[in-house]
Coordinates of C-alpha atoms and ligand atoms in Angstrom, one line a residue:
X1 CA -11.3 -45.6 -69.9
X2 CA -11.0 -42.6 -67.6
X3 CA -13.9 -39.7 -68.7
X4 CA -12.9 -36.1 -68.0
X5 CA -15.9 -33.4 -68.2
X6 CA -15.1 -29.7 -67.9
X7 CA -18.1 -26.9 -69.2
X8 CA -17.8 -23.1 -69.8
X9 CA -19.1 -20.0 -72.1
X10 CA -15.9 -20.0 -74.3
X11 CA -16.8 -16.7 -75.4
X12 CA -14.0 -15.0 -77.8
X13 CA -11.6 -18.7 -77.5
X14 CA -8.3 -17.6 -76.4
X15 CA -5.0 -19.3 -74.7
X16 CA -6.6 -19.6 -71.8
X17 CA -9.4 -21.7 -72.5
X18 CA -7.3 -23.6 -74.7
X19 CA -4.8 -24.7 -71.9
X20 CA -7.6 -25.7 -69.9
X21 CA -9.1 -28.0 -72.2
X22 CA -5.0 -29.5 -72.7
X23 CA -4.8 -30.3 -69.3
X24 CA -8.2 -31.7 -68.6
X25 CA -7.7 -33.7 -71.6
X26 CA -4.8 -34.9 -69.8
X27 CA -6.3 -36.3 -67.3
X28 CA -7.8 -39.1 -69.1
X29 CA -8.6 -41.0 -72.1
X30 CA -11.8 -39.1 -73.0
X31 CA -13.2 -35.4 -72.7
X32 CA -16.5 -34.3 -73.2
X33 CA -17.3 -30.2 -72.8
X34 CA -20.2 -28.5 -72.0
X35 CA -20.5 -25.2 -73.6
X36 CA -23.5 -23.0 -71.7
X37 CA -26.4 -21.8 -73.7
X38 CA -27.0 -18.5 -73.6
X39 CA -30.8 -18.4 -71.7
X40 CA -28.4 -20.0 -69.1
X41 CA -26.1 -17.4 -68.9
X42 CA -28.2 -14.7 -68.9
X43 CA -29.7 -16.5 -65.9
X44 CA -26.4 -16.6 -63.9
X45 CA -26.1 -13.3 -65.0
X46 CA -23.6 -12.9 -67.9
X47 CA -25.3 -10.9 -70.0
X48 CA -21.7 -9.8 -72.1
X49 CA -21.5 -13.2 -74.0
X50 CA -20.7 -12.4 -78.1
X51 CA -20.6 -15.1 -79.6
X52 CA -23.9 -17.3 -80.2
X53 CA -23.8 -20.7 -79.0
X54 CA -23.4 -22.3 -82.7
X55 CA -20.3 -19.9 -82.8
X56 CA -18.6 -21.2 -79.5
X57 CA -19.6 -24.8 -79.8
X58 CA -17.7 -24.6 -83.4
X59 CA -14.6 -23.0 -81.7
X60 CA -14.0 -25.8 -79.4
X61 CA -14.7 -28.5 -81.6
X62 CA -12.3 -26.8 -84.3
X63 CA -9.7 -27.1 -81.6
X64 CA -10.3 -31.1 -81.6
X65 CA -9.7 -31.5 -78.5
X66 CA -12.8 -32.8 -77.1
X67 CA -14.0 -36.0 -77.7
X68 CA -18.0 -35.0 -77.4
X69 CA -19.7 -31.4 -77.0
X70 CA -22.8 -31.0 -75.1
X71 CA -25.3 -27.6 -74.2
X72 CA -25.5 -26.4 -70.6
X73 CA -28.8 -25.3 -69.8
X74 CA -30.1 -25.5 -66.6
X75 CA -28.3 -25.2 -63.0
X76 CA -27.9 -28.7 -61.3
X77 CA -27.3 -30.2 -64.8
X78 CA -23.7 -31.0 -63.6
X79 CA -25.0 -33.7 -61.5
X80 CA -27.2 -34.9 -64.2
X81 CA -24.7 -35.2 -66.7
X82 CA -21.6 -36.8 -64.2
X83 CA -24.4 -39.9 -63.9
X84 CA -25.3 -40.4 -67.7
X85 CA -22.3 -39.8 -69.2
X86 CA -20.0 -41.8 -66.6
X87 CA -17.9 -39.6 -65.8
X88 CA -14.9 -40.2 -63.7
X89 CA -13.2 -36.6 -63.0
X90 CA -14.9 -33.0 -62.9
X91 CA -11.9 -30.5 -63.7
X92 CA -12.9 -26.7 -64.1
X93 CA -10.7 -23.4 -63.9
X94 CA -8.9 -22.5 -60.3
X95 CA -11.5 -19.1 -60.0
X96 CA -14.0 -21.7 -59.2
X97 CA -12.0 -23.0 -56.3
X98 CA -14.4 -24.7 -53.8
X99 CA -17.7 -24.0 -55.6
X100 CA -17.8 -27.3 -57.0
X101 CA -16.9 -29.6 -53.9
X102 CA -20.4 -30.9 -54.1
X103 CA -19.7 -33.0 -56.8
X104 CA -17.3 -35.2 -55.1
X105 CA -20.1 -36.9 -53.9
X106 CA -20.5 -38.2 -57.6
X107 CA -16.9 -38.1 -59.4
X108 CA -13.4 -36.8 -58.5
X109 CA -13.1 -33.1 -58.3
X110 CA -10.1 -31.3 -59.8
X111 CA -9.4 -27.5 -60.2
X112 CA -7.1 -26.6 -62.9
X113 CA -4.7 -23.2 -62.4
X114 CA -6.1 -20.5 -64.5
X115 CA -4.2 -19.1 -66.9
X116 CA -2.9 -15.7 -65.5
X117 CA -3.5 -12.3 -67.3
X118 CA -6.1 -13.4 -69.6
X119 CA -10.4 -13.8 -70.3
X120 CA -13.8 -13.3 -72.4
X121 CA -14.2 -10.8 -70.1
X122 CA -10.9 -8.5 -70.7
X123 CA -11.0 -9.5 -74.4
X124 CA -14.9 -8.2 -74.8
X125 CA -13.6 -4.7 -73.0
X126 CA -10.9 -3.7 -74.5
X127 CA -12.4 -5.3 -78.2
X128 CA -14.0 -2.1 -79.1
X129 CA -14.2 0.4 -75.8
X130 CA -17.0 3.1 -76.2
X131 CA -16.5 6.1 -74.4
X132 CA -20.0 7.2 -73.8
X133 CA -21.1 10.8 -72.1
X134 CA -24.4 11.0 -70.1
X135 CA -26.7 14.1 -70.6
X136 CA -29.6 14.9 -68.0
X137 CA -30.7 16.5 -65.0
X138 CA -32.5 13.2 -63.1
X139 CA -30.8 10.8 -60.6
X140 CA -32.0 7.8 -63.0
X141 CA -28.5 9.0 -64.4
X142 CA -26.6 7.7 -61.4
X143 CA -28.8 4.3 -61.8
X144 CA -27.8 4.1 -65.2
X145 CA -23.9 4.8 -64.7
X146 CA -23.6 2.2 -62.5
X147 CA -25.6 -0.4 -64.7
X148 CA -22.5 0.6 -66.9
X149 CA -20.2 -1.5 -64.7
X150 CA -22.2 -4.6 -65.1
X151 CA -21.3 -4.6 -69.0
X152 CA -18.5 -5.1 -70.6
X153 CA -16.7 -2.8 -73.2
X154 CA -18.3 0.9 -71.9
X155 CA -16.8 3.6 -70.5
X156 CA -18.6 6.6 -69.4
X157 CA -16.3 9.6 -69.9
X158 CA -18.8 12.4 -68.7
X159 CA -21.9 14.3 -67.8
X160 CA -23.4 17.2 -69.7
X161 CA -25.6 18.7 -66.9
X162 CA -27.5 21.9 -65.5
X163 CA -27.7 20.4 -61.7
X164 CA -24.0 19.3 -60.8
X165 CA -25.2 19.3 -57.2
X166 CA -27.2 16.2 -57.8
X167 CA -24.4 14.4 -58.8
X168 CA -22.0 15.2 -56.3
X169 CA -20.4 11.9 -54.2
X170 CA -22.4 10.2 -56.1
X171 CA -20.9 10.0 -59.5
X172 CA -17.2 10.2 -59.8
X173 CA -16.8 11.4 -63.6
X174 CA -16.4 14.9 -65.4
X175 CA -19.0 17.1 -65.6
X176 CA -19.9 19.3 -68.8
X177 CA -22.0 22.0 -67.5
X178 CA -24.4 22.8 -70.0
X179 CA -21.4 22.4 -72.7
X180 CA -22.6 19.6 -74.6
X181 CA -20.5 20.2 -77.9
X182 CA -17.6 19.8 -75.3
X183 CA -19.3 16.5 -74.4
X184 CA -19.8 15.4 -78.1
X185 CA -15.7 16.1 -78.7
X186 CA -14.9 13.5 -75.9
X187 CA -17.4 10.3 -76.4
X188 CA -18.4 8.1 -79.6
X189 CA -21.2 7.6 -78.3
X190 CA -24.3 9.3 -75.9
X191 CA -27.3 8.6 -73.4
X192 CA -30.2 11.2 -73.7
X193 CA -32.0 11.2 -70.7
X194 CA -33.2 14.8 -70.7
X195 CA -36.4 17.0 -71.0
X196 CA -38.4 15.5 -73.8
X197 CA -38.8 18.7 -75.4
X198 CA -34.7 19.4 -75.8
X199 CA -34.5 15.7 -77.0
X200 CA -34.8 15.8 -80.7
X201 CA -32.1 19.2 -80.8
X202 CA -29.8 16.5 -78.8
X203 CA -30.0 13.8 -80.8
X204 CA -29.6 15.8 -84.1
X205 CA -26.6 17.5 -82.7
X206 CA -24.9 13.9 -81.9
X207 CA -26.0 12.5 -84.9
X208 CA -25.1 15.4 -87.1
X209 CA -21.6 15.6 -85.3
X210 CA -21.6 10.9 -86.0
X211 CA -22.2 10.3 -82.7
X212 CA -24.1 7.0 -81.6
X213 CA -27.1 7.9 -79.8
X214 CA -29.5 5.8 -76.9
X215 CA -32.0 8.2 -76.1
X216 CA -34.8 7.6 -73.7
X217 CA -38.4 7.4 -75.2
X218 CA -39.9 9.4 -76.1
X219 CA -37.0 9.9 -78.6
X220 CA -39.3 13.3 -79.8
X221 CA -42.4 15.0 -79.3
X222 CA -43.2 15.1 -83.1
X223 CA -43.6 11.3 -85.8
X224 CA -41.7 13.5 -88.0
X225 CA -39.2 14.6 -86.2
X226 CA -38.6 11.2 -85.0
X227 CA -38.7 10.2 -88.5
X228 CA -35.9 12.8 -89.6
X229 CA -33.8 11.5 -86.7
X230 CA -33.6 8.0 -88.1
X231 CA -32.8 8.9 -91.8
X232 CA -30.0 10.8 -90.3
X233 CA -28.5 8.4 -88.2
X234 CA -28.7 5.7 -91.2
X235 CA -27.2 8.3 -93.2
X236 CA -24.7 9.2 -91.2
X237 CA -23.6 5.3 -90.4
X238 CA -24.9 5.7 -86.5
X239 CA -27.0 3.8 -84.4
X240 CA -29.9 5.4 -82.6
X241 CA -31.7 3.6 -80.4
X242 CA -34.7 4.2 -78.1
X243 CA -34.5 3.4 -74.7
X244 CA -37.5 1.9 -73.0
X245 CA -36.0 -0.4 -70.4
X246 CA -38.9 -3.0 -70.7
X247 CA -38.2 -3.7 -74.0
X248 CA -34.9 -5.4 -72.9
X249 CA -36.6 -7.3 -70.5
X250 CA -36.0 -11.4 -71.4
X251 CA -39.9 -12.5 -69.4
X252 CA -41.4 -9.6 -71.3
X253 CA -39.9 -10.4 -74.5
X254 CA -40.8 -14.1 -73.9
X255 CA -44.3 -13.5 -73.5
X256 CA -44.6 -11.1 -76.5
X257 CA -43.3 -14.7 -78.9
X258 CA -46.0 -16.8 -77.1
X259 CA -49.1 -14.2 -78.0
X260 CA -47.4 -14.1 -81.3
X261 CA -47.6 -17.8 -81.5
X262 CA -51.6 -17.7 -80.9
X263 CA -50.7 -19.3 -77.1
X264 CA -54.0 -17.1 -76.0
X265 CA -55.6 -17.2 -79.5
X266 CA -56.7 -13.8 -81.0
X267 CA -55.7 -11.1 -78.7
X268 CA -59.1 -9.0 -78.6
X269 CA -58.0 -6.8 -75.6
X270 CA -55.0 -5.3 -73.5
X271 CA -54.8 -3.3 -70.5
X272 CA -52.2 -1.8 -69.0
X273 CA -50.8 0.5 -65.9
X274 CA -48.3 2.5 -64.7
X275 CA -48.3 4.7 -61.4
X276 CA -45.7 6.2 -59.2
X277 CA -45.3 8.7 -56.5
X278 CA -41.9 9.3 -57.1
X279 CA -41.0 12.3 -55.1
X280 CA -37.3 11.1 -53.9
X281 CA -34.8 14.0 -54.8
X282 CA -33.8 14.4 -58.0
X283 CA -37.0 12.6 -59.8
X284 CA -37.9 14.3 -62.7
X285 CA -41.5 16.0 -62.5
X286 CA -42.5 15.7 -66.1
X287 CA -45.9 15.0 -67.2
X288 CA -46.8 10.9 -66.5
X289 CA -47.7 10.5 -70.1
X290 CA -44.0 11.4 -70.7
X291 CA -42.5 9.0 -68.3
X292 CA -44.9 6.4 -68.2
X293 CA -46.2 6.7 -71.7
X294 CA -43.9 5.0 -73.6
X295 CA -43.6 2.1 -71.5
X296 CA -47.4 1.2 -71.4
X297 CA -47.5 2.2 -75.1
X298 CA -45.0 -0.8 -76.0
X299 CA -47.1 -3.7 -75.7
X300 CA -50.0 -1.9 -77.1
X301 CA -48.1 -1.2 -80.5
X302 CA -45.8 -4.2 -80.6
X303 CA -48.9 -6.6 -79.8
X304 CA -51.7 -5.0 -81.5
X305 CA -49.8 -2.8 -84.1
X306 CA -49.6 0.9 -85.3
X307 CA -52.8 0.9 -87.3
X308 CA -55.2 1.6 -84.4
X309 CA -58.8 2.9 -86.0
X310 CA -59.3 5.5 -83.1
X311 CA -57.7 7.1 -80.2
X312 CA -59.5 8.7 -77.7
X313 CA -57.2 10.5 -75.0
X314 CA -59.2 11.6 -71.4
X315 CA -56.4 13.3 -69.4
X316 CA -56.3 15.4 -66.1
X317 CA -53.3 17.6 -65.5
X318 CA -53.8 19.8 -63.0
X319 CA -51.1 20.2 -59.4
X320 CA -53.2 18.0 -57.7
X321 CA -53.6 15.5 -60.7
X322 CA -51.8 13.7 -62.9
X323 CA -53.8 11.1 -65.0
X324 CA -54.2 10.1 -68.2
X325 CA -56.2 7.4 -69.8
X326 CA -56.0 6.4 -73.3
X327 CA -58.4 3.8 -75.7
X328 CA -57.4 2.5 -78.4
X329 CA -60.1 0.9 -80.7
X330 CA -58.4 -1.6 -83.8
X331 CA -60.4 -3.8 -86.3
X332 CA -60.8 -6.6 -83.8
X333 CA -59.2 -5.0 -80.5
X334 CA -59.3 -2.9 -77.9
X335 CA -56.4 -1.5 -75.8
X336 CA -56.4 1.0 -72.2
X337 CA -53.6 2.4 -70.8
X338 CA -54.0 4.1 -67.4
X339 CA -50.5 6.0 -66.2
X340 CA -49.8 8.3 -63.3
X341 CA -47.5 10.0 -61.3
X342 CA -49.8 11.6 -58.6
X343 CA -52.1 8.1 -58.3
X344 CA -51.2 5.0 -57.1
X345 CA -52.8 1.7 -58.9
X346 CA -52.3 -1.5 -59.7
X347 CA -49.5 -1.7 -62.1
X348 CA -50.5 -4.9 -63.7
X349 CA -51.1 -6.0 -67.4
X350 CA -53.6 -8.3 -68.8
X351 CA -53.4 -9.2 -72.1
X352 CA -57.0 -11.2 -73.9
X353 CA -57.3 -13.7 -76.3
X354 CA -60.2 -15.9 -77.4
X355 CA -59.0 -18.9 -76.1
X356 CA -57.1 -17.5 -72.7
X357 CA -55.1 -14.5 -71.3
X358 CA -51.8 -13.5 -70.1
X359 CA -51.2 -12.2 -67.1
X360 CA -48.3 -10.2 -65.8
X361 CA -48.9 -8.6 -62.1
X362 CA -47.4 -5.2 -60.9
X363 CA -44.9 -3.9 -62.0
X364 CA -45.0 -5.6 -65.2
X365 CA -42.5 -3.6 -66.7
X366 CA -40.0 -4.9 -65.1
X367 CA -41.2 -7.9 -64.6
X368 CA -39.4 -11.7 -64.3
X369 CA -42.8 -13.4 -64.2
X370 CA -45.6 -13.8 -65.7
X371 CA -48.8 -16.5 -66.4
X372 CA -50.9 -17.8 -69.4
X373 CA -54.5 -18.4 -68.0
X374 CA -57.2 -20.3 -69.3
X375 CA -61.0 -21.3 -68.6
X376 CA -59.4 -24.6 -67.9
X377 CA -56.8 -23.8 -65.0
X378 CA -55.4 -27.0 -64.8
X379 CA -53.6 -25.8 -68.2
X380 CA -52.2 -22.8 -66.8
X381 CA -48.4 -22.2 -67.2
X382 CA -46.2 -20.0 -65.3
X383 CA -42.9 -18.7 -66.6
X384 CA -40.0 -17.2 -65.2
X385 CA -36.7 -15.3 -66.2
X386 CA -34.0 -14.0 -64.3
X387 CA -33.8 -9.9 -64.3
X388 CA -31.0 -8.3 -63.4
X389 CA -30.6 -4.7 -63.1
X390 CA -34.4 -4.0 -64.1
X391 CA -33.6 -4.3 -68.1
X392 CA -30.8 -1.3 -67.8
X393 CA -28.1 -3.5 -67.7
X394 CA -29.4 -5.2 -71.0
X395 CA -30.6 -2.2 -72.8
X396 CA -26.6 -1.0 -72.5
X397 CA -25.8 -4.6 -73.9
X398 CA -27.9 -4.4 -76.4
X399 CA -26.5 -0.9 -77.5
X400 CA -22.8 -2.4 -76.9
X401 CA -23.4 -5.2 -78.8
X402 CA -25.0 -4.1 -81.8
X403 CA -21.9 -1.3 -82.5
X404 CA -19.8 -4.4 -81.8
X405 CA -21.2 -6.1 -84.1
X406 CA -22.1 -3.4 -86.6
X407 CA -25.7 -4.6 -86.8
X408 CA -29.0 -3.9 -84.5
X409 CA -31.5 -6.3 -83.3
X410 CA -34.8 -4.2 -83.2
X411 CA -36.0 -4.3 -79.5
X412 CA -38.0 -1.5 -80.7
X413 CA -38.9 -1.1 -84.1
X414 CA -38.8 2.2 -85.9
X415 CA -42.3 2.4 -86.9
X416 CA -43.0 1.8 -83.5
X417 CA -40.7 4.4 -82.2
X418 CA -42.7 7.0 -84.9
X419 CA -46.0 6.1 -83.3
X420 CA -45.0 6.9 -80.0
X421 CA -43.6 10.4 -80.6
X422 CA -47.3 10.7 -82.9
X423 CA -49.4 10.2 -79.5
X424 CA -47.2 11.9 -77.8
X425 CA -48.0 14.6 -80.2
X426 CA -51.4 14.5 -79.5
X427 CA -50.5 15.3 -75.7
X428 CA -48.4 18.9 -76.6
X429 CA -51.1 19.7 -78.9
X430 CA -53.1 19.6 -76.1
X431 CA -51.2 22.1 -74.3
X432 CA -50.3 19.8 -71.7
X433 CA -47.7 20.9 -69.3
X434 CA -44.0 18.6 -69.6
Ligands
CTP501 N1 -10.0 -20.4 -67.9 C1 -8.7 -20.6 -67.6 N2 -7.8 -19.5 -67.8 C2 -8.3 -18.3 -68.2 C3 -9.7 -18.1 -68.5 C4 -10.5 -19.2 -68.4 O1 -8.3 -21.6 -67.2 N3 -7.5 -17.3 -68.3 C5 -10.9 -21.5 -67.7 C6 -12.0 -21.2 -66.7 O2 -11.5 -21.4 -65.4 C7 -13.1 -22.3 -67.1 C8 -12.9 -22.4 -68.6 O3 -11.6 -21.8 -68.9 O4 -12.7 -23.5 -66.5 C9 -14.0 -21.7 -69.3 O5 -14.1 -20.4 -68.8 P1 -15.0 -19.2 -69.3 O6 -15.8 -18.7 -68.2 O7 -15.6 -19.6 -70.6 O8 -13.8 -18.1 -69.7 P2 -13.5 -16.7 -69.0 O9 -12.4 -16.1 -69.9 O10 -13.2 -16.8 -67.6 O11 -14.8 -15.9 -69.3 P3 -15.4 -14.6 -68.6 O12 -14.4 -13.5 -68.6 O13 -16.6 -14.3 -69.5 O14 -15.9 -15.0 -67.2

């Protein structure tokens, strides 16, 4: 008997995937398929995939033509599986020309001719395109625009902005100046990266006009506002979501399932950082708590929850200064977040429990690593995830996705969401400067 193996993602099964499975079949008396699960394809970076892996193992199997299905899960597993499963001939797709050579040292090696003119990739894109516009005057804009390309199925028709000049060369697309009702008649869809303070008239313009909204957090300045913003978009059948890129991040959301699993025990205490001296051109100067706030306030919230017994804010905002320190005191927690924009720190967090802690080192919010510690060390475990685009690229997926689908996972959840824009409240009541 001659055994044929052949893997792939099989996302959205079309003719072309079909033809190849034909003709590796072909080849010999007995075909088994590896279908990739998705931790591994985030990890070779497709992040587009649709389907879940139940859902593209049950297309191929429905097609009956392979004689055995397995998962793909980990790089070199190729090898692995040519020994156990005896396999005589490796056949795979023509785009992969040469990349597989390797193998020869184990079976026979045969590239198939793609089938021209069609893939997951084109069907995911043209599925459902969204045109989406960009509003802001920061050069995180041009970051984000080109995270665009890395996912399939967006297309960013334009900019509503005060500062063209900062754009210029640098983003090829049309520019609304200061015209965002213009903006709204072009997209389905918008990405709020403004002031914080214009934010919530934004949103409630795109959501009022049925506009999809990703807005950067904080979404408002004001729990209620925030509050009002939700309702609307559920009433109005649109998706608002917040946009706080560590939230997308696969190591961060990783380590929030093992605390959640008691991997550290109780969690009695959680610190946190975030400092930069971001002065490059373009950076936005608004108040750390503003940029930095909403990242460090994530874990504190998400881990700890929104029923914090006190708060007690001890902030500096002067030219020279920029620091704010914030304590959060819970029933059987503590939290402290540190954030800066004129101080430079450690930007690590460290996350407590009564029987070990978690530890992620700088800069955890965009972090691919991180450790679970414990008085014993010969039980400490280190885990990493591959992070492309710092959690951008994701965040966009996520937004793509969930319209695709008609359904949202909660990376963030709205009570959460409603919290933040309440501290943040407590800053402009303060009559802190944005
Ligand atoms: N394949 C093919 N002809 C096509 C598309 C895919 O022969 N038009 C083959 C690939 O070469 C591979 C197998 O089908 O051997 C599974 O490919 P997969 O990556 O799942 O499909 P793509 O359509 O290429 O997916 P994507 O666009 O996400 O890369």
């Amino acid at each position: 008997m001659i055994k044929v193996i052949t893997y792939g993602t099989f996302d959205l099964l079309h003719i072309g995937h079909i033809r190849l499975l034909e003709r590796a079949k072909a080849l010999g008396n007995y075909l088994i398929v590896g279908v990739t699960a998705d931790d591994y394809d985030k990890s070779r970076g497709k992040i587009n995939v649709q389907q879940t892996l139940i859902e593209r193992i049950e297309a191929v199997r429905a097609l009956g033509i392979a004689d055995e299905i397995i998962v793909e899960e980990y790089e070199g597993q190729k090898i692995d599986d040519i020994k156990k499963y005896n396999i005589d001939i490796f056949a795979i797709g023509s785009d992969w020309k040469g990349k597989f050579d390797y193998l020869n040292e184990f079976c026979k090696v045969i590239y198939l001719e793609r089938t021209k003119g069609i893939s997951s990739s084109q069907i995911r894109d043209e599925k459902s395109k969204i045109k989406l516009g960009l509003v802001g005057d920061s050069s995180y804009l041009i970051k984000f625009a080109k995270e665009c390309f890395f996912v399939n199925g967006v297309e960013i028709v334009g900019i509503c902005t005060n500062n063209v000049n900062l754009y210029k060369n640098k983003l090829n697309i049309k520019y609304y100046t200061d015209d965002f009702e213009e903006l709204l008649k072009q997209v389905d869809s918008v990405y709020i990266y403004s002031n914080p303070l214009e934010r919530y008239r934004l949103v409630k313009r795109a959501l009022e006009n049925k506009k999809n909204v990703m807005c950067e957090s904080p979404i408002t300045l004001d729990s209620n506002e925030t509050k009002e913003l939700f309702s609307l978009a559920k009433k109005n059948k649109c998706l608002l979501q917040e946009n706080i890129k560590t939230a997308y991040v696969t190591a961060y959301n990783r380590m929030l399932l093992l605390v959640k699993t008691g991997k550290i025990g109780n969690v009695v205490s959680l610190d946190a950082t975030c400092t930069s001296l971001d002065r490059q051109e373009g950076s936005v100067n608004w108040n750390s708590i503003y940029r930095w706030g909403p990242t460090t306030l994530l874990p504190v919230l998400q881990i700890l929850g929104t029923n914090y017994k006190s708060i007690d804010i001890i902030t500096s905002n002067t030219n020279k200064l920029d620091f704010t320190k914030i304590n959060f005191l819970y029933e059987h927690s503590v939290a402290a977040i540190k954030v800066s924009n004129k101080i430079k720190s450690e930007g690590e967090m460290i996350i407590s429990g009564t029987e070990g802690y978690i530890y992620i080192p700088a800069p955890w919010w965009k972090t691919d690593y991180f450790e679970i510690r414990y008085e014993d060390s010969s039980q400490n475990k280190k885990y990493f995830y591959q992070l492309n685009g710092e959690g951008i690229r994701y965040q966009i997926a996520a937004f793509v996705h969930a319209l695709q689908i008609n359904q949202s996972f909660e990376y963030i959840e709205n009570d959460i969401s409603i919290c933040i824009s309440k501290i943040m409240n407590l800053f402009s009541t303060k009559n802190i400067k944005i």
